[in-house]
Coordinates of C-alpha atoms in Angstrom, one line a residue:
Chain A
M80 CA 29.2 -7.9 35.1
S81 CA 28.5 -11.7 35.2
A82 CA 29.3 -12.1 38.7
L83 CA 27.4 -9.2 39.7
T84 CA 24.4 -10.6 37.7
Q85 CA 24.7 -14.0 39.4
A86 CA 24.8 -12.2 42.8
I87 CA 21.3 -10.7 42.3
D88 CA 19.7 -13.5 40.3
P89 CA 20.8 -16.9 40.2
P90 CA 20.9 -18.3 36.5
G91 CA 18.1 -20.1 35.3
D92 CA 15.6 -17.5 36.5
S93 CA 15.1 -16.1 33.1
V94 CA 12.3 -13.6 32.6
L95 CA 12.3 -14.2 28.6
E96 CA 12.5 -17.6 27.4
V97 CA 12.3 -18.4 23.8
S98 CA 12.5 -22.2 23.1
G99 CA 12.6 -23.9 19.7
V100 CA 10.9 -21.2 17.8
S101 CA 10.5 -21.6 14.1
V102 CA 8.9 -19.4 11.4
R103 CA 8.4 -20.5 7.8
G104 CA 8.8 -18.0 5.2
Q105 CA 7.8 -18.0 1.5
R106 CA 11.4 -19.4 0.6
G107 CA 12.3 -21.8 3.4
W108 CA 12.6 -21.2 7.0
R109 CA 13.2 -17.5 8.3
L110 CA 13.9 -18.9 11.8
Q111 CA 14.6 -22.4 12.5
E112 CA 14.5 -23.7 16.2
A113 CA 15.9 -20.7 17.9
S114 CA 16.2 -20.7 21.7
L115 CA 17.4 -18.1 23.7
S116 CA 16.7 -16.8 27.5
V117 CA 17.2 -13.4 29.1
M118 CA 17.7 -13.1 32.7
P119 CA 16.9 -10.1 35.0
G120 CA 20.4 -8.1 35.4
E121 CA 21.8 -9.0 32.0
I122 CA 22.4 -7.6 28.7
H123 CA 21.7 -10.0 26.0
A124 CA 22.8 -9.1 22.6
V125 CA 21.4 -10.6 19.2
M126 CA 23.6 -10.3 16.4
G127 CA 23.9 -11.5 12.9
P128 CA 24.3 -10.5 9.2
N129 CA 21.4 -9.0 7.2
G130 CA 18.8 -11.8 6.7
A131 CA 20.0 -13.8 9.5
G132 CA 16.3 -13.9 11.0
K133 CA 16.9 -10.9 13.7
S134 CA 13.8 -9.0 12.6
T135 CA 11.8 -12.1 12.5
L136 CA 12.8 -13.0 15.9
L137 CA 12.0 -9.6 17.1
S138 CA 8.4 -9.9 15.5
V139 CA 7.9 -13.0 17.3
L140 CA 9.1 -11.6 20.6
S141 CA 6.8 -8.6 20.3
G142 CA 3.9 -10.8 19.8
T143 CA 3.1 -9.4 16.2
L144 CA 4.3 -12.6 14.4
E145 CA 2.8 -16.1 15.3
P146 CA 5.5 -18.7 15.3
D147 CA 5.0 -22.0 13.2
A148 CA 6.6 -24.0 16.1
G149 CA 8.1 -23.1 19.6
E150 CA 7.0 -21.1 22.5
I151 CA 7.8 -17.8 24.1
L152 CA 7.5 -17.6 27.9
F153 CA 7.4 -14.2 29.5
D154 CA 7.9 -14.5 33.3
G155 CA 7.0 -18.3 33.0
H156 CA 3.6 -17.5 31.2
P157 CA 3.1 -17.9 27.3
L158 CA 3.2 -14.6 25.7
P159 CA -0.2 -14.7 24.2
A160 CA -1.8 -15.4 27.7
W161 CA -0.6 -11.9 29.0
C162 CA -3.0 -9.1 29.2
P163 CA -1.8 -6.5 27.0
G164 CA -1.8 -3.6 29.5
M165 CA 0.2 -5.6 32.1
L166 CA 2.7 -6.6 29.4
A167 CA 3.0 -3.1 28.4
R168 CA 3.8 -1.8 31.9
R169 CA 6.7 -4.6 32.2
R170 CA 8.1 -4.6 28.6
G171 CA 9.5 -1.6 26.8
I172 CA 10.1 -2.0 23.1
L173 CA 12.3 0.3 20.9
P174 CA 11.7 -0.3 17.2
Q175 CA 14.4 0.6 14.7
E176 CA 12.5 3.5 13.3
T177 CA 9.3 5.3 14.7
T178 CA 7.3 7.9 12.6
V179 CA 5.4 10.3 14.6
S180 CA 2.2 11.5 12.9
F181 CA 1.4 14.9 14.5
P182 CA 3.8 17.7 15.7
L183 CA 4.5 16.4 19.2
T184 CA 7.3 18.1 21.3
A185 CA 10.2 15.8 22.6
W186 CA 8.5 15.9 25.8
E187 CA 5.1 14.8 24.6
V188 CA 6.8 12.0 22.7
A189 CA 8.8 10.8 25.8
A190 CA 5.5 11.3 28.3
L191 CA 3.6 8.9 25.7
G192 CA 5.6 5.9 27.3
R193 CA 3.4 6.6 30.5
L194 CA 0.1 5.8 28.5
P195 CA 0.0 2.2 30.2
H196 CA 0.2 3.5 33.7
A197 CA -2.3 5.3 35.9
T198 CA 0.0 7.3 38.1
P199 CA -0.5 11.0 37.0
L200 CA 1.2 12.6 40.0
E201 CA 4.7 10.8 39.4
D202 CA 4.5 10.8 35.6
P203 CA 6.1 14.2 35.0
E204 CA 8.9 13.3 37.3
I205 CA 9.4 9.9 35.6
V206 CA 9.5 11.4 32.3
R207 CA 12.0 14.1 33.1
R208 CA 14.3 11.5 34.9
A209 CA 14.0 9.2 31.6
M210 CA 14.7 12.3 29.5
H211 CA 17.6 13.4 31.5
R212 CA 19.2 9.9 31.5
M213 CA 19.1 9.9 27.7
D214 CA 20.7 13.4 27.7
V215 CA 17.4 14.9 25.9
L216 CA 15.9 17.0 28.9
H217 CA 17.3 20.1 27.1
L218 CA 15.4 19.3 24.0
A219 CA 12.1 18.7 25.8
P220 CA 10.2 22.0 24.2
Q221 CA 11.4 21.4 20.8
R222 CA 9.4 19.8 18.0
Y223 CA 10.2 16.0 17.6
S224 CA 10.3 16.6 13.8
D225 CA 12.9 19.3 14.2
L226 CA 15.5 16.8 15.9
S227 CA 18.3 15.0 14.3
G228 CA 18.2 11.3 13.9
G229 CA 20.4 10.5 16.8
E230 CA 18.3 13.0 19.1
R231 CA 15.0 11.3 18.2
Q232 CA 16.5 7.8 18.7
R233 CA 17.5 9.1 22.2
V234 CA 13.8 10.7 22.8
Q235 CA 12.5 7.4 21.8
M236 CA 14.7 5.5 24.2
A237 CA 13.7 7.9 27.0
R238 CA 10.1 6.9 26.0
V239 CA 10.8 3.2 26.5
L240 CA 12.6 3.9 29.8
A241 CA 9.7 6.0 31.1
Q242 CA 7.3 3.1 29.9
V243 CA 8.9 0.6 32.4
A244 CA 9.9 2.9 35.1
R245 CA 7.8 2.0 38.3
P246 CA 7.1 4.8 40.9
A247 CA 6.8 2.1 43.6
P248 CA 9.4 -0.9 44.4
D249 CA 8.4 -3.9 42.2
P250 CA 10.1 -7.1 42.4
A251 CA 8.8 -8.1 38.7
A252 CA 11.9 -7.3 36.4
P253 CA 11.1 -4.8 33.5
V254 CA 12.2 -6.3 30.2
L255 CA 13.5 -3.9 27.5
R256 CA 13.6 -5.2 23.8
L257 CA 15.7 -2.7 21.7
D258 CA 16.4 -2.9 17.9
E259 CA 19.5 -1.2 17.2
P260 CA 19.3 1.7 19.8
S261 CA 22.6 3.1 18.8
S262 CA 22.3 3.1 15.0
A263 CA 22.1 6.8 14.5
L264 CA 23.9 7.8 17.9
D265 CA 27.3 9.6 17.7
L266 CA 30.2 7.9 19.4
R267 CA 30.0 9.5 22.8
H268 CA 26.1 8.8 23.0
Q269 CA 26.6 5.3 22.0
F270 CA 28.7 4.7 25.1
E271 CA 26.4 6.8 27.2
L272 CA 23.4 4.6 26.0
F273 CA 25.1 1.4 26.9
E274 CA 26.4 2.6 30.4
R275 CA 22.6 3.7 31.1
M276 CA 21.6 0.2 29.8
R277 CA 24.1 -1.3 32.1
D278 CA 22.7 0.7 35.0
E279 CA 19.2 -0.5 34.2
A280 CA 20.4 -4.1 34.0
R281 CA 22.0 -3.4 37.4
A282 CA 18.7 -2.3 38.9
G283 CA 17.3 -5.6 37.7
S284 CA 16.0 -5.1 34.2
A285 CA 16.4 -7.9 31.4
I286 CA 17.7 -6.3 28.4
L287 CA 17.6 -7.9 24.8
V288 CA 19.3 -5.9 22.3
I289 CA 19.9 -6.2 18.6
L290 CA 23.4 -4.9 17.7
H291 CA 25.4 -4.5 14.7
D292 CA 28.7 -3.1 16.4
L293 CA 30.8 -5.9 17.4
N294 CA 33.0 -3.8 19.9
L295 CA 30.0 -2.5 21.7
A296 CA 28.7 -6.1 22.0
G297 CA 32.2 -7.3 23.2
R298 CA 32.2 -4.5 25.8
Y299 CA 28.5 -4.5 27.1
A300 CA 26.9 -7.6 26.4
D301 CA 26.9 -10.2 29.2
R302 CA 25.6 -12.8 26.6
L303 CA 25.6 -13.0 22.9
T304 CA 23.3 -14.9 20.6
L305 CA 24.7 -15.3 17.0
L306 CA 21.9 -15.8 14.4
H307 CA 22.9 -17.1 10.9
D308 CA 20.6 -18.3 8.3
G309 CA 17.7 -18.4 10.6
R310 CA 19.6 -20.9 13.1
V311 CA 21.5 -19.9 16.3
A312 CA 25.1 -20.1 15.3
A313 CA 26.6 -19.5 18.6
Q314 CA 25.5 -18.5 22.1
G315 CA 27.4 -17.4 25.1
R316 CA 29.7 -14.8 26.7
P317 CA 31.3 -12.5 24.2
R318 CA 34.8 -13.4 25.1
D319 CA 34.0 -17.1 24.6
I320 CA 32.3 -17.0 21.1
L321 CA 33.6 -14.0 19.4
D322 CA 36.5 -15.1 17.5
A323 CA 38.0 -14.8 14.0
T324 CA 36.7 -18.0 12.9
I325 CA 32.9 -17.5 13.8
L326 CA 33.3 -13.8 12.2
E327 CA 34.5 -15.3 9.1
R328 CA 31.8 -18.1 9.2
V329 CA 28.9 -15.8 10.1
W330 CA 29.6 -12.6 8.5
G331 CA 32.3 -13.4 5.8
V332 CA 34.9 -10.8 7.1
R333 CA 38.4 -11.2 8.3
A334 CA 39.1 -9.9 11.7
R335 CA 41.8 -10.0 14.4
V336 CA 40.1 -10.4 17.9
T337 CA 42.3 -9.2 20.9
P338 CA 40.9 -10.7 24.0
G339 CA 41.1 -8.0 26.7
A340 CA 43.5 -9.0 29.6
A341 CA 41.9 -9.1 33.2
G342 CA 38.5 -7.5 32.7
A343 CA 39.5 -5.3 29.8
P344 CA 37.2 -5.3 26.9
L345 CA 37.4 -7.5 23.8
Q346 CA 39.0 -5.6 20.8
I347 CA 38.0 -6.5 17.4
H348 CA 39.7 -5.1 14.5
L349 CA 37.9 -5.9 11.1
L350 CA 40.5 -6.2 8.3
G351 CA 38.2 -6.8 5.3
P352 CA 35.9 -9.2 3.5
A353 CA 37.1 -12.9 3.5
H354 CA 38.5 -13.9 0.1
E355 CA 36.2 -16.8 0.0
P356 CA 33.1 -16.0 2.0
V357 CA 31.8 -19.4 3.4
R358 CA 28.1 -19.7 2.9
V359 CA 26.4 -22.0 5.2
G360 CA 22.9 -23.6 4.4
Chain B
M119 CA 9.8 10.1 46.1
S120 CA 13.4 10.2 44.8
A121 CA 14.3 7.4 47.1
V122 CA 11.4 5.3 45.5
L123 CA 12.6 6.3 42.0
E124 CA 16.1 5.2 42.9
R125 CA 14.8 1.9 43.8
A126 CA 12.9 1.8 40.7
G127 CA 15.9 2.1 38.6
L128 CA 16.0 5.7 37.9
A129 CA 19.1 7.3 38.9
V130 CA 18.6 10.6 40.9
E131 CA 20.5 13.5 39.6
G132 CA 19.4 16.8 41.0
Q133 CA 16.0 17.9 42.3
A134 CA 13.0 18.5 39.8
P135 CA 11.2 21.6 40.0
T136 CA 7.8 20.6 41.5
G137 CA 4.4 22.3 41.0
S138 CA 5.5 23.8 37.7
E139 CA 5.0 22.0 34.4
H140 CA 7.8 21.1 32.4
P141 CA 8.6 23.0 29.2
G142 CA 7.5 20.8 26.3
S143 CA 4.3 19.9 28.1
R144 CA 1.2 21.6 26.8
Q145 CA -1.2 20.1 29.2
T146 CA -2.1 23.2 31.3
R147 CA -2.7 25.0 28.2
A148 CA -4.6 22.5 26.6
R149 CA -6.9 22.1 29.7
Y150 CA -7.5 26.0 29.9
V151 CA -8.1 26.4 26.1
T152 CA -10.8 23.5 26.3
L153 CA -12.3 25.3 29.2
A154 CA -12.3 28.9 27.8
L155 CA -14.1 27.3 24.5
I156 CA -17.2 26.5 26.8
P157 CA -18.1 30.2 27.7
A158 CA -16.8 31.3 24.1
L159 CA -19.3 28.9 22.7
G160 CA -22.2 30.2 24.9
L161 CA -21.4 33.8 23.7
V162 CA -21.6 32.9 20.1
M163 CA -24.9 31.1 20.7
I164 CA -26.1 34.2 22.3
I165 CA -25.0 36.3 19.4
G166 CA -26.7 33.8 16.9
L167 CA -29.9 33.9 19.0
L168 CA -30.0 37.7 18.5
T169 CA -29.1 37.6 14.8
G170 CA -31.7 37.7 12.1
A171 CA -34.1 39.4 10.0
V172 CA -36.4 40.2 13.0
A173 CA -34.7 42.8 15.2
T174 CA -34.3 41.5 18.9
S175 CA -32.3 42.9 21.8
P176 CA -30.6 41.2 24.6
R177 CA -33.5 42.0 26.8
D178 CA -35.7 39.8 24.6
L179 CA -33.7 36.7 25.7
L180 CA -35.7 36.8 28.9
V181 CA -38.4 35.3 27.1
L182 CA -36.7 32.2 27.0
L183 CA -36.9 31.7 30.6
P184 CA -39.8 29.5 31.9
G185 CA -42.7 31.5 32.8
A186 CA -41.7 34.7 31.3
G187 CA -44.2 36.6 29.8
G188 CA -43.4 39.1 26.9
D189 CA -44.4 39.4 23.2
E190 CA -45.8 36.4 21.5
W191 CA -44.1 36.9 18.2
T192 CA -40.5 37.5 19.6
R193 CA -41.2 34.4 21.7
Y194 CA -42.1 32.4 18.8
V195 CA -38.9 33.7 16.6
L196 CA -36.7 33.1 19.4
L197 CA -37.8 29.8 20.6
E198 CA -39.2 28.1 17.4
V199 CA -37.1 29.4 14.8
R200 CA -33.5 30.8 16.0
L201 CA -32.9 28.4 19.2
P202 CA -33.5 25.2 17.3
R203 CA -31.2 26.7 14.6
V204 CA -28.5 27.6 16.9
V205 CA -28.8 24.2 18.7
L206 CA -28.7 22.5 15.4
G207 CA -25.5 24.4 14.3
A208 CA -23.8 23.7 17.7
L209 CA -24.5 20.0 17.5
V210 CA -23.7 19.5 13.7
G211 CA -20.4 21.6 14.3
A212 CA -19.6 19.7 17.3
A213 CA -20.0 16.3 15.7
L214 CA -17.9 17.4 12.5
G215 CA -15.0 18.9 14.8
A216 CA -14.8 15.8 17.1
S217 CA -15.2 13.2 14.2
G218 CA -12.7 15.0 12.2
A219 CA -10.2 14.9 15.1
A220 CA -10.8 11.4 15.7
L221 CA -10.5 10.2 12.0
Q222 CA -7.4 12.2 11.8
G223 CA -5.8 10.5 14.8
L224 CA -6.9 7.1 13.5
F225 CA -5.6 7.7 10.0
R226 CA -2.5 9.4 11.4
N227 CA -3.1 12.1 8.9
P228 CA -4.3 16.0 9.4
L229 CA -6.1 15.6 6.0
A230 CA -8.7 13.1 6.8
D231 CA -11.6 15.3 6.8
P232 CA -15.1 13.4 7.0
G233 CA -16.1 15.5 3.7
L234 CA -12.9 14.9 2.0
I235 CA -12.7 11.2 2.3
G236 CA -16.1 10.6 1.2
V237 CA -17.9 9.7 4.6
A238 CA -20.3 12.7 4.3
A239 CA -21.2 11.9 0.7
G240 CA -21.8 8.3 1.7
A241 CA -24.0 9.3 4.4
A242 CA -25.8 11.9 2.2
F243 CA -26.3 9.2 -0.5
A244 CA -28.2 7.0 2.1
A245 CA -30.2 9.8 3.6
V246 CA -31.3 10.8 0.1
A247 CA -32.1 7.2 -0.8
V248 CA -34.6 7.3 2.3
I249 CA -36.3 10.4 1.1
V250 CA -36.6 9.4 -2.3
L251 CA -37.4 5.8 -1.9
G252 CA -39.2 6.0 1.5
G253 CA -42.5 5.6 0.0
T254 CA -41.6 2.7 -2.2
V255 CA -38.7 0.4 -2.0
L256 CA -37.6 1.5 1.4
A257 CA -41.1 1.9 3.1
P258 CA -40.8 -1.0 5.4
L259 CA -37.5 0.4 6.7
V260 CA -39.1 4.0 7.1
G261 CA -42.2 2.4 8.7
W262 CA -40.1 0.6 11.3
L263 CA -37.6 3.5 12.2
G264 CA -40.0 6.3 11.6
M265 CA -38.1 9.6 12.6
A266 CA -35.0 7.9 12.9
A267 CA -34.9 6.3 9.7
L268 CA -33.0 9.3 8.1
P269 CA -30.2 9.5 10.5
V270 CA -29.8 5.5 10.8
A271 CA -29.7 5.5 7.2
A272 CA -27.0 8.2 6.9
F273 CA -25.1 6.5 9.8
L274 CA -24.8 3.1 8.0
G275 CA -24.1 5.0 4.7
G276 CA -21.2 6.9 6.4
L277 CA -20.1 3.7 8.2
V278 CA -19.7 1.6 4.8
T279 CA -17.7 4.5 3.2
T280 CA -15.5 5.0 6.4
L281 CA -14.7 1.1 6.5
L282 CA -14.1 1.2 2.6
V283 CA -11.6 4.1 2.8
Y284 CA -9.8 2.6 5.6
R285 CA -9.5 -0.7 3.7
L286 CA -8.2 1.0 0.6
A287 CA -5.9 3.5 2.2
S288 CA -4.3 1.5 4.9
H289 CA -1.5 -1.1 4.3
Q290 CA 0.2 -2.8 7.1
G291 CA -0.8 -0.2 9.5
Q292 CA 0.4 2.8 7.4
T293 CA -2.0 5.0 5.6
A294 CA -0.8 6.5 2.3
V295 CA -2.0 10.0 2.2
A296 CA -2.4 10.1 -1.6
T297 CA -4.3 6.9 -1.6
L298 CA -6.5 8.3 1.1
L299 CA -7.2 11.4 -0.9
L300 CA -7.8 9.5 -4.1
A301 CA -10.1 6.9 -2.6
G302 CA -12.0 10.0 -1.1
I303 CA -12.2 11.4 -4.7
A304 CA -13.5 8.2 -6.1
I305 CA -16.1 7.7 -3.1
N306 CA -17.2 11.3 -3.6
A307 CA -17.9 10.6 -7.2
I308 CA -19.8 7.5 -6.8
A309 CA -21.7 8.4 -3.9
G310 CA -22.4 11.9 -5.8
A311 CA -23.5 10.0 -9.0
G312 CA -25.8 7.9 -6.8
T313 CA -27.4 10.8 -5.2
G314 CA -27.6 12.6 -8.6
L315 CA -29.6 9.4 -9.8
L316 CA -31.9 9.7 -7.0
V317 CA -32.6 13.3 -7.5
Y318 CA -33.5 12.6 -10.8
M319 CA -35.9 10.1 -9.7
A320 CA -37.4 12.4 -7.2
D321 CA -40.8 14.2 -7.5
D322 CA -41.1 17.8 -7.1
Q323 CA -42.0 18.0 -3.4
Q324 CA -38.9 15.4 -2.9
L325 CA -36.6 18.0 -4.8
R326 CA -37.5 20.8 -2.7
T327 CA -36.3 18.6 0.4
L328 CA -33.3 17.7 -1.5
T329 CA -31.9 20.9 -2.8
F330 CA -30.7 21.8 0.7
W331 CA -28.6 18.4 0.9
N332 CA -25.8 19.2 -1.6
M333 CA -25.0 22.6 -0.2
G334 CA -25.5 22.1 3.5
S335 CA -28.0 24.2 5.5
L336 CA -29.1 24.7 9.0
A337 CA -32.7 26.1 7.8
Q338 CA -34.3 22.9 8.4
A339 CA -33.9 23.0 12.1
E340 CA -37.0 22.0 14.2
W341 CA -37.1 20.4 17.6
A342 CA -38.5 16.9 16.7
S343 CA -35.9 15.9 14.3
L344 CA -33.2 17.6 16.4
A345 CA -34.1 15.4 19.4
V346 CA -33.4 12.2 17.5
G347 CA -30.1 13.6 15.9
A348 CA -29.1 15.0 19.4
G349 CA -29.3 11.8 20.9
L350 CA -27.3 9.7 18.4
I351 CA -24.7 12.6 18.4
A352 CA -24.6 12.5 22.2
L353 CA -23.9 8.8 22.1
A354 CA -20.7 9.3 19.9
F355 CA -19.7 12.2 22.4
L356 CA -19.9 9.7 25.3
V357 CA -18.2 7.1 23.9
L358 CA -15.3 8.7 21.6
P359 CA -13.4 10.0 24.7
L360 CA -12.6 6.5 25.4
A361 CA -10.5 6.3 22.4
A362 CA -8.4 9.3 23.4
R363 CA -5.7 7.5 25.1
G364 CA -5.4 4.8 22.5
L365 CA -5.3 7.6 19.7
N366 CA -2.5 9.2 21.6
G367 CA -0.7 5.7 21.4
M368 CA -1.4 5.8 17.6
M369 CA 0.6 8.8 17.1
L370 CA 3.6 6.8 17.3
G371 CA 2.4 4.2 14.9
E372 CA 0.1 1.0 15.1
N373 CA 2.9 -1.3 16.4
V374 CA 4.0 1.2 19.1
A375 CA 0.4 1.6 20.0
R376 CA 0.0 -2.3 20.3
H377 CA 3.2 -2.4 22.6
L378 CA 1.6 0.3 24.8
G379 CA -1.0 -2.1 25.4
F380 CA -3.8 -1.0 23.3
S381 CA -5.9 -3.2 21.1
V382 CA -5.6 -1.4 18.0
H383 CA -8.3 -3.5 16.3
R384 CA -10.9 -2.4 18.8
L385 CA -9.6 1.2 18.7
K386 CA -10.2 1.2 15.0
L387 CA -13.7 -0.2 15.1
L388 CA -14.5 2.2 18.1
V389 CA -13.4 5.3 16.2
I390 CA -14.9 4.3 12.8
V391 CA -18.3 3.4 14.0
M392 CA -18.6 6.6 16.5
A393 CA -17.3 8.9 13.8
A394 CA -19.9 7.6 11.3
L395 CA -22.5 7.9 13.8
A396 CA -21.5 11.3 14.4
V397 CA -21.1 12.5 10.7
G398 CA -24.1 10.6 9.6
S399 CA -26.4 12.2 12.2
A400 CA -25.0 15.6 11.2
V401 CA -25.7 14.9 7.6
A402 CA -29.1 13.8 8.2
L403 CA -29.6 17.1 10.0
S404 CA -28.1 19.5 7.6
G405 CA -26.7 17.9 4.7
I406 CA -23.1 18.2 3.8
I407 CA -21.1 20.8 5.3
G408 CA -17.6 20.3 4.5
F409 CA -14.2 21.4 6.0
V410 CA -15.4 22.0 9.6
G411 CA -13.7 18.6 10.6
L412 CA -10.5 19.6 8.9
V413 CA -10.0 23.2 10.0
V414 CA -11.2 23.1 13.3
P415 CA -9.0 20.2 14.7
H416 CA -6.1 21.6 12.8
I417 CA -6.0 24.9 14.4
L418 CA -6.6 23.4 17.7
R419 CA -3.8 21.0 17.2
M420 CA -1.6 24.2 16.6
A421 CA -2.9 25.8 19.9
I422 CA -2.8 22.9 22.4
G423 CA -1.0 20.2 20.9
P424 CA -2.3 16.7 19.6
D425 CA -3.3 15.2 23.0
H426 CA -6.6 13.5 22.0
R427 CA -7.8 13.9 25.8
Y428 CA -8.2 17.5 25.2
L429 CA -8.2 17.8 21.4
L430 CA -11.5 15.6 21.1
P431 CA -13.5 17.8 23.4
A432 CA -11.8 21.0 22.2
S433 CA -12.7 20.2 18.5
A434 CA -16.3 19.6 19.4
L435 CA -16.4 22.7 21.1
G436 CA -14.5 24.6 18.3
G437 CA -16.6 23.1 15.8
A438 CA -19.9 24.1 17.3
L439 CA -18.3 27.6 17.8
L440 CA -17.4 27.9 14.1
L441 CA -20.6 26.8 12.6
V442 CA -22.8 28.8 15.0
M443 CA -20.7 31.8 14.0
A444 CA -20.8 31.1 10.3
D445 CA -24.5 30.5 10.3
A446 CA -25.0 33.8 12.0
F447 CA -22.7 35.5 9.3
A448 CA -24.6 33.6 6.6
R449 CA -28.0 34.9 7.8
V450 CA -27.1 38.7 7.7
V451 CA -24.4 38.9 4.9
V452 CA -26.9 38.8 2.2
A453 CA -30.2 39.7 4.2
P454 CA -33.1 39.4 3.6
A455 CA -31.9 36.0 1.5
E456 CA -29.4 33.8 3.3
L457 CA -26.0 32.1 1.9
P458 CA -26.2 28.4 2.2
I459 CA -23.7 27.3 5.2
G460 CA -21.9 24.7 3.2
L461 CA -21.0 27.2 0.6
L462 CA -19.7 29.5 3.4
T463 CA -17.6 26.8 4.9
A464 CA -16.2 25.5 1.5
L465 CA -15.3 29.2 0.7
V466 CA -13.2 29.4 3.9
G467 CA -12.0 25.7 4.1
G468 CA -11.0 25.1 0.5
P469 CA -8.2 27.6 0.6
F470 CA -7.3 26.4 4.0
F471 CA -7.1 22.8 2.4
L472 CA -4.8 24.0 -0.3
W473 CA -2.7 25.8 2.1
L474 CA -2.3 22.4 4.0
L475 CA -1.4 20.6 1.0
L476 CA 1.2 23.1 0.1
R477 CA 2.6 22.7 3.4
M478 CA 2.6 18.9 3.3
R479 CA 3.7 18.6 -0.3
G480 CA 7.3 17.6 0.5
R481 CA 5.7 14.5 2.3
L482 CA 3.1 13.5 -0.2
G483 CA 5.7 12.2 -2.5

């Protein structure tokens, strides 16, 4: 993937740039000098144990939380300087949970992704394709509230895809920001979701995804940022940074990491909690 | 098209059916139902014109045409008694239906009825204050605003209560149903007590004006006050559709609406001010008529789905239709006397509300 990514976009051309972001909480720092960048064509995973600062980072990235220090650049411009409508056409956000307040059909939920756009003629086609890609097109006439947790998550994902889909060619890369998009999915749909994300990235999207599953991250993420106690503990390609030492330091678990030979994905076997969890900070 | 989509990052798999709407979309139905409500309202208004103590035939409607001759008495009954009343019913019903739909969208809750959450009671309190204190404490206001004093005061009363309820019931973008309804109970009680106090202070002539307020009635219809109220309600109707797309975004929650590019703050302000304007003007014209704003959007949401681009105009038309119909019924059912229309809507709306509560019981917690 990395080679392909570089072929499309040279590194350094990041569409989302987080630099030195700090957020103060009631008990110390929730996020401290966190920096990361997401480039068009890459899947960038953010991982970390509970309370590591992932949610804080996401709030800052979506503009709902003002950082105490640092800056976020979206396509080279500070996030607050963006016009909300323009941003909405370029950036799709999948929250961990979405409550729908009225009895909408699955189709209607996905179609809400087209709200920021003024392209009524192409819209049904875009919504249809987005739903097809998330394997929820057959659920279109059903009530959203009648769907299972995984089906709802896929419908929401279709909504996000529909939101950033562009009927006309557009050099500006869409950015997807996904918060645990596979948490409710069965195994097959987990893989399918990330295959679709890989297609999206190939087509030029920049994808930032919060993940808990180490093996999915090892298999699909081009780059990884590990958060621990509000700080960036490690950053780089999964095969370069995921090893037994860091898993024990960050998560307090024992694991055996088998590097995949020649392009095969990383295998991570969790063995259990570490006898003496190391707490940093 | 497909080549374009492919370049846009959407893989092409199979051909989409073109021309027909996808199952799951209710847009076509919403459009047809909304359009069909227009002639239905026209028909009900004609029925309303022909209903009453004085016998009239459809032929008599010709006297409404300009330059038509005809019987002077029939002309008076139709033009000065029934037509203003039918127009008033349509106007008030439309105001209540549309503001109910808008408030429910904003609160993300199908139980947010302008009557239940206390908006109408706040508006009524302010209107009663103008009637009772208009000659003394509030004389400068009445002198300055003239005929508009009543609807303007009702608007301000409604606005204050809507803001208050919103503050009380919303926390971090979520509206707790229980808090919303409890806040409504409290505000209804406070405004009701205030109104009661004013009624206690009122003289005999004011009392007669006030009695219709608590039960709601369309009997006060006359062209002059109707014109002022119609202007204010029309303003709300012109502005509210601007909130439709934002309210659609709000169906996925405040944060998602923000991510979809809507200014949630501006949306709230727009809906609250316009709903208060519509409800305030309606209350100033006809007192408190409950449950129209609850029943009409709910039934229409079941029929056409919750897309506010259609739900708002359809609820206005449906509210108008319901109230004109209810008023015609109220005038004949105990003829020659008439039922207060607020009584009638409560009689129908109350059980409907209980049924809604029963259905939502699991989610209320």
